Structures are given as C-alpha cells and as structure tokens.
Amino acid sequence: MKPLSALIILIAGTLLQIHAMDGKTVSHLITIPVIEGAGIYTSVQMIRTGQANSTAAAITNLALIGVDAGIGAYTLFGKPDNYGTLRMVHRIAGMVTGAAAIWLTTSAWLNSDMKTVGRGVSTGYSVMTVVPVILFSF
C-alpha cells in the first residue's frame, strides 16, 4: 500500500469516529505519519553514514518509534481495561522518544557525512516530537 493511501485511510477512519474523539486526539492521529516519517527518514540516513554515534542514535530512535507507536495503537484501538496506565506509559515513551530525537539531531549536526537536508529534517522532527509533549501534554 502506498503511503498516501495509508494516510487517506487513516484520515477517513478518524473522520468516521471523530464524534468519539477530542480534537487533540484527532490532530495527534493526523500528524503522527508526518512526524514519524521524518524520524524514520533521518534515522535511515544516519545509519547510512556509518558513524558509530549516528548509528546508535538512529537505531535507538527507530526502536523507540516502534515501541511508542505500538503502545499508542494498542491503547487507542485495543480499548484495554488498564487504559489510564497504558496512556501514561505511552506519554512516558513519547518523552523518551523526544529525548532520542534530540540525540539524533545533535548527532546529525555533528556528523560531517550527513547532508544539510537530513539535518533540517532531523531538526524539524525533534521540534515536532518534543513541542507537543511539552505544550499540549500529549
């Protein structure tokens, strides 16, 4: 499935259930593909450079994206009995992913093999990851 098709399906599914979700949740679901796509792009570019710190930051970031996405999806769509606890774990995982994003961006700017576009995407990814967690208490 093409990424655009997946995004359209996500948006359509979200719009069908919008009456059951608050605006913060809807905006979170719509922006997640863009934010995580930037993180995945930057991580892959960092791994390709082959420098040790860059590779470690990228692998850590990819792992945390996967864990956080899994917890978030299960919390939202699984409707578990311990919803409050899993939501708190998802928030903590989001904060840790934000710290990994800052490490990734720092590594990107210190890595001379990283292209300027990758550095810019990494910086944008860090901002888009950290700011919502701090400002909007996601």
PDB file of C-alpha atoms in Angstrom:
ATOM      1  CA  MET A   1       0.000   0.000   0.000  1.00  0.00           C
ATOM      2  CA  LYS A   2       1.343   3.397  -0.885  1.00  0.00           C
ATOM      3  CA  PRO A   3       1.959   5.829   1.987  1.00  0.00           C
ATOM      4  CA  LEU A   4      -0.595   8.301   0.637  1.00  0.00           C
ATOM      5  CA  SER A   5      -3.270   5.590   0.561  1.00  0.00           C
ATOM      6  CA  ALA A   6      -2.489   4.658   4.152  1.00  0.00           C
ATOM      7  CA  LEU A   7      -2.761   8.313   5.195  1.00  0.00           C
ATOM      8  CA  ILE A   8      -6.108   8.675   3.396  1.00  0.00           C
ATOM      9  CA  ILE A   9      -7.431   5.551   5.120  1.00  0.00           C
ATOM     10  CA  LEU A  10      -6.258   6.846   8.499  1.00  0.00           C
ATOM     11  CA  ILE A  11      -7.871  10.236   7.959  1.00  0.00           C
ATOM     12  CA  ALA A  12     -11.125   8.679   6.699  1.00  0.00           C
ATOM     13  CA  GLY A  13     -11.239   6.297   9.645  1.00  0.00           C
ATOM     14  CA  THR A  14     -10.568   9.135  12.019  1.00  0.00           C
ATOM     15  CA  LEU A  15     -13.281  11.304  10.490  1.00  0.00           C
ATOM     16  CA  LEU A  16     -15.799   8.492  10.857  1.00  0.00           C
ATOM     17  CA  GLN A  17     -15.084   8.299  14.588  1.00  0.00           C
ATOM     18  CA  ILE A  18     -14.446  11.997  15.159  1.00  0.00           C
ATOM     19  CA  HIS A  19     -17.537  12.344  17.322  1.00  0.00           C
ATOM     20  CA  ALA A  20     -15.957   9.950  19.836  1.00  0.00           C
ATOM     21  CA  MET A  21     -12.559  11.698  19.986  1.00  0.00           C
ATOM     22  CA  ASP A  22     -11.444  15.080  21.146  1.00  0.00           C
ATOM     23  CA  GLY A  23      -9.604  17.494  18.867  1.00  0.00           C
ATOM     24  CA  LYS A  24      -6.224  16.760  20.431  1.00  0.00           C
ATOM     25  CA  THR A  25      -6.531  13.057  19.645  1.00  0.00           C
ATOM     26  CA  VAL A  26      -7.634  13.723  16.072  1.00  0.00           C
ATOM     27  CA  SER A  27      -4.747  16.126  15.437  1.00  0.00           C
ATOM     28  CA  HIS A  28      -2.349  13.630  17.026  1.00  0.00           C
ATOM     29  CA  LEU A  29      -3.518  10.857  14.698  1.00  0.00           C
ATOM     30  CA  ILE A  30      -3.297  13.062  11.614  1.00  0.00           C
ATOM     31  CA  THR A  31       0.202  14.407  12.333  1.00  0.00           C
ATOM     32  CA  ILE A  32       1.792  11.143  13.506  1.00  0.00           C
ATOM     33  CA  PRO A  33       2.588   9.830   9.984  1.00  0.00           C
ATOM     34  CA  VAL A  34       4.409  13.060   9.125  1.00  0.00           C
ATOM     35  CA  ILE A  35       6.330  13.235  12.390  1.00  0.00           C
ATOM     36  CA  GLU A  36       7.341   9.583  12.490  1.00  0.00           C
ATOM     37  CA  GLY A  37       8.082   9.586   8.767  1.00  0.00           C
ATOM     38  CA  ALA A  38      10.603  12.379   9.358  1.00  0.00           C
ATOM     39  CA  GLY A  39      12.138  10.396  12.226  1.00  0.00           C
ATOM     40  CA  ILE A  40      12.391   7.240  10.153  1.00  0.00           C
ATOM     41  CA  TYR A  41      13.878   9.135   7.197  1.00  0.00           C
ATOM     42  CA  THR A  42      16.510  10.796   9.361  1.00  0.00           C
ATOM     43  CA  SER A  43      17.339   7.557  11.170  1.00  0.00           C
ATOM     44  CA  VAL A  44      17.861   5.677   7.908  1.00  0.00           C
ATOM     45  CA  GLN A  45      20.080   8.461   6.576  1.00  0.00           C
ATOM     46  CA  MET A  46      22.104   8.412   9.790  1.00  0.00           C
ATOM     47  CA  ILE A  47      22.590   4.646   9.609  1.00  0.00           C
ATOM     48  CA  ARG A  48      23.802   5.011   6.022  1.00  0.00           C
ATOM     49  CA  THR A  49      26.632   7.339   7.103  1.00  0.00           C
ATOM     50  CA  GLY A  50      28.100   4.549   9.220  1.00  0.00           C
ATOM     51  CA  GLN A  51      29.449   6.663  12.077  1.00  0.00           C
ATOM     52  CA  ALA A  52      29.137   4.949  15.454  1.00  0.00           C
ATOM     53  CA  ASN A  53      27.310   7.683  17.420  1.00  0.00           C
ATOM     54  CA  SER A  54      25.000   8.429  14.498  1.00  0.00           C
ATOM     55  CA  THR A  55      24.147   4.771  14.056  1.00  0.00           C
ATOM     56  CA  ALA A  56      23.474   4.302  17.773  1.00  0.00           C
ATOM     57  CA  ALA A  57      21.218   7.366  17.871  1.00  0.00           C
ATOM     58  CA  ALA A  58      19.342   6.208  14.766  1.00  0.00           C
ATOM     59  CA  ILE A  59      18.785   2.650  15.987  1.00  0.00           C
ATOM     60  CA  THR A  60      17.640   3.917  19.381  1.00  0.00           C
ATOM     61  CA  ASN A  61      15.249   6.337  17.718  1.00  0.00           C
ATOM     62  CA  LEU A  62      13.795   3.679  15.395  1.00  0.00           C
ATOM     63  CA  ALA A  63      13.283   1.269  18.280  1.00  0.00           C
ATOM     64  CA  LEU A  64      11.541   3.904  20.393  1.00  0.00           C
ATOM     65  CA  ILE A  65       9.319   4.959  17.485  1.00  0.00           C
ATOM     66  CA  GLY A  66       8.209   1.342  17.119  1.00  0.00           C
ATOM     67  CA  VAL A  67       7.582   0.850  20.827  1.00  0.00           C
ATOM     68  CA  ASP A  68       5.718   4.139  21.208  1.00  0.00           C
ATOM     69  CA  ALA A  69       3.610   3.534  18.095  1.00  0.00           C
ATOM     70  CA  GLY A  70       2.723   0.042  19.288  1.00  0.00           C
ATOM     71  CA  ILE A  71       1.703   1.210  22.747  1.00  0.00           C
ATOM     72  CA  GLY A  72      -0.261   4.119  21.293  1.00  0.00           C
ATOM     73  CA  ALA A  73      -2.108   1.975  18.762  1.00  0.00           C
ATOM     74  CA  TYR A  74      -2.974  -0.652  21.348  1.00  0.00           C
ATOM     75  CA  THR A  75      -4.132   1.992  23.803  1.00  0.00           C
ATOM     76  CA  LEU A  76      -6.349   3.692  21.218  1.00  0.00           C
ATOM     77  CA  PHE A  77      -7.735   0.778  19.237  1.00  0.00           C
ATOM     78  CA  GLY A  78      -7.450  -2.085  21.733  1.00  0.00           C
ATOM     79  CA  LYS A  79      -9.619  -0.424  24.382  1.00  0.00           C
ATOM     80  CA  PRO A  80      -7.807  -2.193  27.248  1.00  0.00           C
ATOM     81  CA  ASP A  81      -9.128  -2.295  30.795  1.00  0.00           C
ATOM     82  CA  ASN A  82      -5.999  -0.556  32.091  1.00  0.00           C
ATOM     83  CA  TYR A  83      -6.355   2.370  29.638  1.00  0.00           C
ATOM     84  CA  GLY A  84      -5.109   5.003  32.100  1.00  0.00           C
ATOM     85  CA  THR A  85      -1.915   3.106  32.872  1.00  0.00           C
ATOM     86  CA  LEU A  86      -1.161   2.425  29.216  1.00  0.00           C
ATOM     87  CA  ARG A  87      -1.831   6.058  28.328  1.00  0.00           C
ATOM     88  CA  MET A  88       0.686   7.116  30.973  1.00  0.00           C
ATOM     89  CA  VAL A  89       3.232   4.608  29.600  1.00  0.00           C
ATOM     90  CA  HIS A  90       2.584   5.992  26.093  1.00  0.00           C
ATOM     91  CA  ARG A  91       3.265   9.528  27.356  1.00  0.00           C
ATOM     92  CA  ILE A  92       6.495   8.438  29.024  1.00  0.00           C
ATOM     93  CA  ALA A  93       7.560   6.598  25.872  1.00  0.00           C
ATOM     94  CA  GLY A  94       6.784   9.782  23.915  1.00  0.00           C
ATOM     95  CA  MET A  95       9.028  11.804  26.207  1.00  0.00           C
ATOM     96  CA  VAL A  96      11.837   9.269  25.864  1.00  0.00           C
ATOM     97  CA  THR A  97      11.371   9.310  22.079  1.00  0.00           C
ATOM     98  CA  GLY A  98      11.661  13.094  22.221  1.00  0.00           C
ATOM     99  CA  ALA A  99      14.972  12.770  24.065  1.00  0.00           C
ATOM    100  CA  ALA A 100      16.147  10.282  21.419  1.00  0.00           C
ATOM    101  CA  ALA A 101      15.070  12.784  18.724  1.00  0.00           C
ATOM    102  CA  ILE A 102      17.255  15.448  20.324  1.00  0.00           C
ATOM    103  CA  TRP A 103      20.168  12.989  20.432  1.00  0.00           C
ATOM    104  CA  LEU A 104      19.515  12.143  16.765  1.00  0.00           C
ATOM    105  CA  THR A 105      19.523  15.823  15.774  1.00  0.00           C
ATOM    106  CA  THR A 106      22.683  16.522  17.734  1.00  0.00           C
ATOM    107  CA  SER A 107      24.367  13.560  16.051  1.00  0.00           C
ATOM    108  CA  ALA A 108      23.156  14.742  12.643  1.00  0.00           C
ATOM    109  CA  TRP A 109      24.695  18.164  13.114  1.00  0.00           C
ATOM    110  CA  LEU A 110      27.973  16.685  14.395  1.00  0.00           C
ATOM    111  CA  ASN A 111      28.141  14.161  11.552  1.00  0.00           C
ATOM    112  CA  SER A 112      30.042  15.676   8.633  1.00  0.00           C
ATOM    113  CA  ASP A 113      28.698  12.980   6.273  1.00  0.00           C
ATOM    114  CA  MET A 114      25.087  13.999   6.871  1.00  0.00           C
ATOM    115  CA  LYS A 115      23.549  16.165   4.159  1.00  0.00           C
ATOM    116  CA  THR A 116      22.003  19.524   5.005  1.00  0.00           C
ATOM    117  CA  VAL A 117      18.534  18.254   4.071  1.00  0.00           C
ATOM    118  CA  GLY A 118      18.866  15.404   6.569  1.00  0.00           C
ATOM    119  CA  ARG A 119      19.978  17.823   9.250  1.00  0.00           C
ATOM    120  CA  GLY A 120      16.980  20.046   8.574  1.00  0.00           C
ATOM    121  CA  VAL A 121      14.547  17.131   8.605  1.00  0.00           C
ATOM    122  CA  SER A 122      16.099  15.910  11.839  1.00  0.00           C
ATOM    123  CA  THR A 123      15.723  19.318  13.450  1.00  0.00           C
ATOM    124  CA  GLY A 124      12.093  19.543  12.339  1.00  0.00           C
ATOM    125  CA  TYR A 125      11.479  16.033  13.639  1.00  0.00           C
ATOM    126  CA  SER A 126      12.902  16.944  17.046  1.00  0.00           C
ATOM    127  CA  VAL A 127      10.759  20.056  17.278  1.00  0.00           C
ATOM    128  CA  MET A 128       7.611  18.199  16.173  1.00  0.00           C
ATOM    129  CA  THR A 129       8.316  15.431  18.677  1.00  0.00           C
ATOM    130  CA  VAL A 130       9.219  17.489  21.736  1.00  0.00           C
ATOM    131  CA  VAL A 131       6.982  20.561  21.485  1.00  0.00           C
ATOM    132  CA  PRO A 132       3.584  18.769  21.561  1.00  0.00           C
ATOM    133  CA  VAL A 133       4.651  16.656  24.535  1.00  0.00           C
ATOM    134  CA  ILE A 134       5.650  19.754  26.479  1.00  0.00           C
ATOM    135  CA  LEU A 135       2.983  22.250  25.367  1.00  0.00           C
ATOM    136  CA  PHE A 136      -0.085  20.082  24.913  1.00  0.00           C
ATOM    137  CA  SER A 137       0.581  17.307  27.436  1.00  0.00           C
ATOM    138  CA  PHE A 138       0.111  14.504  24.938  1.00  0.00           C
TER     139      PHE A 138
END
